[in-house]
Coordinates of C-alpha atoms (C1' of nucleotides) and ligand atoms in Angstrom, one line a residue:
Chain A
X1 CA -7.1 2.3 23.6
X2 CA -7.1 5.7 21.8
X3 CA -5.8 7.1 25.5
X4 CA -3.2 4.4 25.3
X5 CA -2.1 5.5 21.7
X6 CA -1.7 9.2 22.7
X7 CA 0.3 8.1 26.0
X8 CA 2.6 6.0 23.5
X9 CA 3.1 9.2 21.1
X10 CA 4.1 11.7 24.1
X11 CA 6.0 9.2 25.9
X12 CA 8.5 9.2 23.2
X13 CA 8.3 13.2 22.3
X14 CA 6.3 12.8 19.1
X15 CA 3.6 14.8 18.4
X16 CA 0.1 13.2 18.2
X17 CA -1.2 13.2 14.9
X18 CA -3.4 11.6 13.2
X19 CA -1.4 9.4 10.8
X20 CA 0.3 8.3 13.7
X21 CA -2.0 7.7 16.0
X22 CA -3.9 5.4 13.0
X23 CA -1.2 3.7 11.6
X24 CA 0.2 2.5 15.6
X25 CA -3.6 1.3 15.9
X26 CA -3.6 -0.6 13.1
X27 CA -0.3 -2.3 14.6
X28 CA -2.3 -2.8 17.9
X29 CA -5.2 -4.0 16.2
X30 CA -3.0 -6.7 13.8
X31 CA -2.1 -10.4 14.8
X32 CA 1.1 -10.3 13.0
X33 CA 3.3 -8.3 11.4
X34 CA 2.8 -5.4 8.7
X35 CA 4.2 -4.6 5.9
X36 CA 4.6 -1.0 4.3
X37 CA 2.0 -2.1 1.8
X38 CA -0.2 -3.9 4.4
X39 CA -0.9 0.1 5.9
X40 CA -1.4 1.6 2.9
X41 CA -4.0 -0.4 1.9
X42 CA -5.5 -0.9 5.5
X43 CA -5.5 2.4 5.6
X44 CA -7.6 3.3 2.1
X45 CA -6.1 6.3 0.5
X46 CA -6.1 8.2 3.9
X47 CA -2.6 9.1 4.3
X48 CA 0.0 9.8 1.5
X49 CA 2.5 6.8 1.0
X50 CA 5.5 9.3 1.7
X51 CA 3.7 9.8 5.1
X52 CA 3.4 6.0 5.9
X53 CA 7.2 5.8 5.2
X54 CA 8.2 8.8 7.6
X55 CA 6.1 7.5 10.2
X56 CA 7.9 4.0 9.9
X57 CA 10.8 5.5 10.2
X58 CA 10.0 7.7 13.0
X59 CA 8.9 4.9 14.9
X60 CA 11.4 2.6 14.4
X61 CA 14.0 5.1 15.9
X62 CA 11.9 5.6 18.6
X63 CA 11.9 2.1 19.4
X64 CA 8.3 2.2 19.0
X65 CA 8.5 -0.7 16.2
X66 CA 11.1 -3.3 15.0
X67 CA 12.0 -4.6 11.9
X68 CA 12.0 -7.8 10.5
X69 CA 13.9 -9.2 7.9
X70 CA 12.9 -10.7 5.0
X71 CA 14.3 -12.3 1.4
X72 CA 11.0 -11.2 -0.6
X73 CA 12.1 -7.6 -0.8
X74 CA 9.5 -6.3 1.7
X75 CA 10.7 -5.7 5.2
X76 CA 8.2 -6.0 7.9
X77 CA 7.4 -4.5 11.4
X78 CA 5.9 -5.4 15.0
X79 CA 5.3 -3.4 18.0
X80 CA 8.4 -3.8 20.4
X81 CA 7.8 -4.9 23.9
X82 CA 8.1 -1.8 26.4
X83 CA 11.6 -2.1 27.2
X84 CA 12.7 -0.9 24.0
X85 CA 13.8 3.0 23.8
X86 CA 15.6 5.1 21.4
X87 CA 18.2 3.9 19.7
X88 CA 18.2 0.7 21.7
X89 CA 16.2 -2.3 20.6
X90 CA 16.1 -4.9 23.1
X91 CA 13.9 -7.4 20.3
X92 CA 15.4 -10.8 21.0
X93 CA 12.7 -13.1 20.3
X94 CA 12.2 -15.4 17.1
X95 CA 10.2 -14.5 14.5
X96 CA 7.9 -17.0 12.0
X97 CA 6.6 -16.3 8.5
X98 CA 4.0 -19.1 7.8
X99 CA 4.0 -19.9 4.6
X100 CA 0.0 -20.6 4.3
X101 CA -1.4 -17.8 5.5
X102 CA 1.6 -15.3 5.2
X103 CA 1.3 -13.9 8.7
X104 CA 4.6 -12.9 10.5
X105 CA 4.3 -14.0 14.3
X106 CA 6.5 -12.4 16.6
X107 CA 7.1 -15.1 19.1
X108 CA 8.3 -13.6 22.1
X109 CA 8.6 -16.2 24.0
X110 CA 11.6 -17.9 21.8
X111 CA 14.3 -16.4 22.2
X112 CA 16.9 -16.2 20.2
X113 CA 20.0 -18.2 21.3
X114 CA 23.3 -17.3 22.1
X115 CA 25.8 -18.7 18.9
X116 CA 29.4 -18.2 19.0
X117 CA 31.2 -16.5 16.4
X118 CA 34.6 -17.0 15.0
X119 CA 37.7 -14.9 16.2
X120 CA 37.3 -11.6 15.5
X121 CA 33.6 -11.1 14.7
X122 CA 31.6 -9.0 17.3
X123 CA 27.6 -9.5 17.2
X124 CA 25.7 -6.5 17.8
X125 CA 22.7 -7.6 16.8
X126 CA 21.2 -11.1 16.2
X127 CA 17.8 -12.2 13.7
X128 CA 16.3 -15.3 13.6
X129 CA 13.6 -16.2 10.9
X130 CA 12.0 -19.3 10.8
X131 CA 10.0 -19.8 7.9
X132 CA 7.0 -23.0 8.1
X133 CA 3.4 -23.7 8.5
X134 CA 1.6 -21.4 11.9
X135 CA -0.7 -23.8 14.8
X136 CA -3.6 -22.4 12.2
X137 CA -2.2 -23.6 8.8
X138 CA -0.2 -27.0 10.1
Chain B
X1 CA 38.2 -22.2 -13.7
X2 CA 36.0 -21.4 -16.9
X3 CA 35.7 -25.1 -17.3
X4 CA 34.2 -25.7 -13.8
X5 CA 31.7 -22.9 -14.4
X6 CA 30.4 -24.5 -17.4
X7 CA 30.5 -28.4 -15.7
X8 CA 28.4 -26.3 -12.9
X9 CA 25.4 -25.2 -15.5
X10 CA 25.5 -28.6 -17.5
X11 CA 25.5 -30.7 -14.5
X12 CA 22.1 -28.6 -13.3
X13 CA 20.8 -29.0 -16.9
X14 CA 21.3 -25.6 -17.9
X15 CA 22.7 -24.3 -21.4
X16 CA 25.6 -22.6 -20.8
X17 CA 25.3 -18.8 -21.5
X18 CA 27.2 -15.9 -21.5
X19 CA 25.6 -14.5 -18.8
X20 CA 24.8 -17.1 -16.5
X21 CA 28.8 -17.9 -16.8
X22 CA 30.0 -14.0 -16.2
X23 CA 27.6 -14.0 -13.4
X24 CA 28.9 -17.7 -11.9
X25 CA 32.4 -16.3 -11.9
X26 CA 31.3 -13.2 -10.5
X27 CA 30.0 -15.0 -7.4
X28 CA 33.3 -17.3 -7.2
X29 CA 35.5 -14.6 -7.8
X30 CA 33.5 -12.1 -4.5
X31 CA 34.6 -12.9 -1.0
X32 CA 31.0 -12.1 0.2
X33 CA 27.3 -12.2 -1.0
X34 CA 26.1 -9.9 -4.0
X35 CA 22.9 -8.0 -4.4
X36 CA 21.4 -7.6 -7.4
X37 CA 22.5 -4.4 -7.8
X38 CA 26.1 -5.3 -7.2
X39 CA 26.0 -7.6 -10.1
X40 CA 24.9 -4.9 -12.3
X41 CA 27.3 -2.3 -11.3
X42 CA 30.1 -5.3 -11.6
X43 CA 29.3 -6.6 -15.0
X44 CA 29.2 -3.2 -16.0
X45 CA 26.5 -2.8 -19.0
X46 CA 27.1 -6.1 -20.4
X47 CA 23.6 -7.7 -19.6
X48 CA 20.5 -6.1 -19.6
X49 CA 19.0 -5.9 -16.0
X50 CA 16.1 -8.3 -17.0
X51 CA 18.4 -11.2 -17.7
X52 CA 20.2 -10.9 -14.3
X53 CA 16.9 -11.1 -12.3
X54 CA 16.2 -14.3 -14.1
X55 CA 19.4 -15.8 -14.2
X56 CA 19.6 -15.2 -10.4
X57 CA 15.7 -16.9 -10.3
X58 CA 17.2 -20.0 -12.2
X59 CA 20.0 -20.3 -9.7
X60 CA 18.1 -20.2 -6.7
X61 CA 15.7 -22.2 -8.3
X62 CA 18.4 -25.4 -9.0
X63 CA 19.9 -24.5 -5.6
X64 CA 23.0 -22.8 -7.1
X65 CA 22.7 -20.2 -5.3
X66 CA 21.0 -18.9 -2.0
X67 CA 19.2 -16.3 -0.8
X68 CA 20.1 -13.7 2.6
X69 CA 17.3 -12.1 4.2
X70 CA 17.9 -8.0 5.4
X71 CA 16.1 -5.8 6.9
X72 CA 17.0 -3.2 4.0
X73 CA 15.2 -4.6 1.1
X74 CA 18.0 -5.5 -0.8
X75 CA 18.0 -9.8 -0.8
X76 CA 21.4 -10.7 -1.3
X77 CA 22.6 -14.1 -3.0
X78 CA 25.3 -16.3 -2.4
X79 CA 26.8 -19.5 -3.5
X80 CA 25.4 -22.7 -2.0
X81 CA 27.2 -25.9 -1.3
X82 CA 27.4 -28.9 -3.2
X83 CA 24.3 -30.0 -0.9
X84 CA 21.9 -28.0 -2.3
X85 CA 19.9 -29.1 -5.4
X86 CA 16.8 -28.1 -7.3
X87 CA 14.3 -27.7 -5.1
X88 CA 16.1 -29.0 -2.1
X89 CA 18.7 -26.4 0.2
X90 CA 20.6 -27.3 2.5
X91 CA 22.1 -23.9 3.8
X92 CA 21.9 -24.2 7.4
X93 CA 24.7 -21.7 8.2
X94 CA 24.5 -18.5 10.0
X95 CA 24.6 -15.1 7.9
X96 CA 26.9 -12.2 9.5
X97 CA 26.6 -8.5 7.5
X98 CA 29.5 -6.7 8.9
X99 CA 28.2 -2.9 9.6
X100 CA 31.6 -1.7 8.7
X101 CA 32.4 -2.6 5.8
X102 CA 28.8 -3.8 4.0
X103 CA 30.4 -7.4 3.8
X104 CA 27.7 -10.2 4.0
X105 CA 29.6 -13.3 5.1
X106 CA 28.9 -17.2 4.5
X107 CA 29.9 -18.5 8.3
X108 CA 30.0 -22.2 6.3
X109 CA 31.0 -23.5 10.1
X110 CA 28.7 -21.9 12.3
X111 CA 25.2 -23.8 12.1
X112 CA 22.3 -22.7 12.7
X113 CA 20.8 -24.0 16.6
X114 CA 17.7 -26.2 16.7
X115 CA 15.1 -23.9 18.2
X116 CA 11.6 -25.0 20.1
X117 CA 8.8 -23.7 18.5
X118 CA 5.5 -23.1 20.6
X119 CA 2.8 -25.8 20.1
X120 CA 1.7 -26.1 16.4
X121 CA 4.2 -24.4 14.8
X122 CA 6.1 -26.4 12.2
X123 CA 9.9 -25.1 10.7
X124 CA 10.9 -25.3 7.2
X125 CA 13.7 -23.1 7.5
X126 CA 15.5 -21.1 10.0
X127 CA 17.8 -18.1 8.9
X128 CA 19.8 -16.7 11.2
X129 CA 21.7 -13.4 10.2
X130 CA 24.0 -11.5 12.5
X131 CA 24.7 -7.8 12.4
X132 CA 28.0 -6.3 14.1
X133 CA 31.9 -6.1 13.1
X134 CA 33.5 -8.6 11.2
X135 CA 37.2 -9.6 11.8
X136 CA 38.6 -7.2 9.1
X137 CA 36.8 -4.0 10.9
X138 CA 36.7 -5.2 14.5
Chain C
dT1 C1' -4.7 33.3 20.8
dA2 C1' -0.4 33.9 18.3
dA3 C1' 4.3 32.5 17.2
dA4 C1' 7.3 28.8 16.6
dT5 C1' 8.0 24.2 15.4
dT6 C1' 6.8 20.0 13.3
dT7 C1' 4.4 17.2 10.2
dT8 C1' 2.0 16.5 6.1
dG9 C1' 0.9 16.2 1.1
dC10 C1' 2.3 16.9 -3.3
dA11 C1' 5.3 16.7 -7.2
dA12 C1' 9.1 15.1 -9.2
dC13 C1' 12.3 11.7 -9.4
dA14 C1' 15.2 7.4 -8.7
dA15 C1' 15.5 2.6 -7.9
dT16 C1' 13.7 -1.9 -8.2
dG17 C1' 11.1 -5.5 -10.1
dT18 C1' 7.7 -7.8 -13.6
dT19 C1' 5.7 -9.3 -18.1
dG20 C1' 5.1 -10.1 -23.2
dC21 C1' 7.2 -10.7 -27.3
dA22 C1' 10.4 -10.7 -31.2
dT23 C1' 15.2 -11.7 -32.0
dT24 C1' 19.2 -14.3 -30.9
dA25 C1' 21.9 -18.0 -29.1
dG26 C1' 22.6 -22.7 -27.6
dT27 C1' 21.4 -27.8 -28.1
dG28 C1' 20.7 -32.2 -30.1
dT29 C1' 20.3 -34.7 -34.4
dA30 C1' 21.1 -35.9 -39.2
Chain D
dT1 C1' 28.9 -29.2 -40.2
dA2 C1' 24.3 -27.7 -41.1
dC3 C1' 19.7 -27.7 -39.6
dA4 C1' 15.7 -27.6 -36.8
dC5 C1' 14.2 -27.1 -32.3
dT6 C1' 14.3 -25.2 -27.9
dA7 C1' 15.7 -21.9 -24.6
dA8 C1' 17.6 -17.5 -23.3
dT9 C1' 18.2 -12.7 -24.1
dG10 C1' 17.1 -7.8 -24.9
dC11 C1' 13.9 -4.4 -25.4
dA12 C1' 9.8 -1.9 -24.3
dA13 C1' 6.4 -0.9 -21.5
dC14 C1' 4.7 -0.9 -17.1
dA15 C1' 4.2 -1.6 -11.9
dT16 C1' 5.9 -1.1 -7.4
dT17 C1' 8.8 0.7 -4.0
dG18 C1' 11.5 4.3 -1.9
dT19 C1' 13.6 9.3 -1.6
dT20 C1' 13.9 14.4 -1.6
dG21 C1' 12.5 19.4 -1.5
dC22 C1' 9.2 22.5 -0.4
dA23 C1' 4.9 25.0 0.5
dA24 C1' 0.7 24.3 3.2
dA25 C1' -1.4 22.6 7.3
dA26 C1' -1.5 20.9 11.9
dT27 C1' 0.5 20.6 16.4
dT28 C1' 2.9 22.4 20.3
dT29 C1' 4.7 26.1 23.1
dA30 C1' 4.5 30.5 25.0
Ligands
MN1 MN1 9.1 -9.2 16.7
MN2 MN1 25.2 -18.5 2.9
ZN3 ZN1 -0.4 -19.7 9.0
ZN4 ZN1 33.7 -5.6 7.8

DNA sequence: TAAATTTTGCAACAATGTTGCATTAGTGTA
DNA sequence: TACACTAATGCAACATTGTTGCAAAATTTA
């Protein structure tokens, strides 16, 4: 696992550091999907917030995470699926926030549908959130 | 105009304000949806910042308005249909935020596509919000 | 190992969101 | 219309979230 973490880090040029390496365990580790304040408190008072951000960010262009959206001001993020790279997300599946236990699935087996748009609007990229009660909380 | 902004708030049992009117006619007068902070740059320093967040609470609340999930943490809020009452929306249209020009679009006729859910998994609501160029920016 | 490069932590700041409470405005009634 | 009652507003104070510049520390490269 820490082997795989490493491989991850150099496969996309970045250098391994600790904050990284932690924080992309944590997202290994995790059912669901984290929030910014999820690591920081996950990971005590190890790493500056301003770190946590950077590192977000970092791997987000990288590919190495996706976002999701969310209308409670607080995005959140997964681990993408290998074939994503830099600058080119290839996230299509559905994602579920249930709302009794709060956990954001990725569930990448859905995926998101094709849905035609009217004349003149081109879709580069397409979320789906379904909100509802998980298998655990039904 | 003013007269169907005020039948609005009485008919959802509100007292009819100052702000909650501006703010109304703010939203009917704006081709897309608003953020917070666009309401507070638009009604310039007229209303203190804490009365907007809770007059925007109150319309989501009596299903006035609705709310737009992003992946920048900035929710932004737009009108609902006549559908949509306390407690109960009915905003199953698809989002498009237009990369060009910031736009965030109602698509009233596109619907949002029933989608399987694995085993267990129970939908409340689905949002579905498309990124790309809208017919203005193509 | 040493130099070059990158990342980190800190400080300072900006933006966003929340709560309690006194004042003000709106509503229903006499 | 005037009054009492109720609801909304503004303000202050605070909490949370996010950004930037820069020196110190860690990592990579040579
Ligand atoms: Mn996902
Ligand atoms: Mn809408
Ligand atoms: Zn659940
Ligand atoms: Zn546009």
């Amino acid at each position: 696992m820490l082997y795989g973490v490493t491989d991850l880090l150099k496969r996309n040029q970045l250098s391994v550091t600790d904050s990284r390496k932690k924080i992309l365990e944590l997202f290994m580790r995790s059912d669901g999907a984290l929030a910014h304040a999820d690591i920081e408190h996950h990971s005590g008072t190890e790493f500056d917030r301003v770190t946590i951000y950077r590192t977000l960010q970092t791997f987000v262009e990288k590919g190495i995470i996706h976002t999701i959206p969310t209308s409670d001001n607080s995005v959140r993020y997964a681990l993408c699926k290998d074939e994503c790279s830099e600058g080119h997300h290839h996230d299509d599946h559905v994602h579920f926030m249930c709302d009794g236990c709060g956990t954001t699935y990725c569930l990448d087996h859905v995926t998101v549908p094709a849905i035609a748009l009217p004349q003149g609007f081109l879709a580069s990229q397409t979320d789906v959130v379904i909100s509802g009660k998980c298998d655990k909380c039904g």
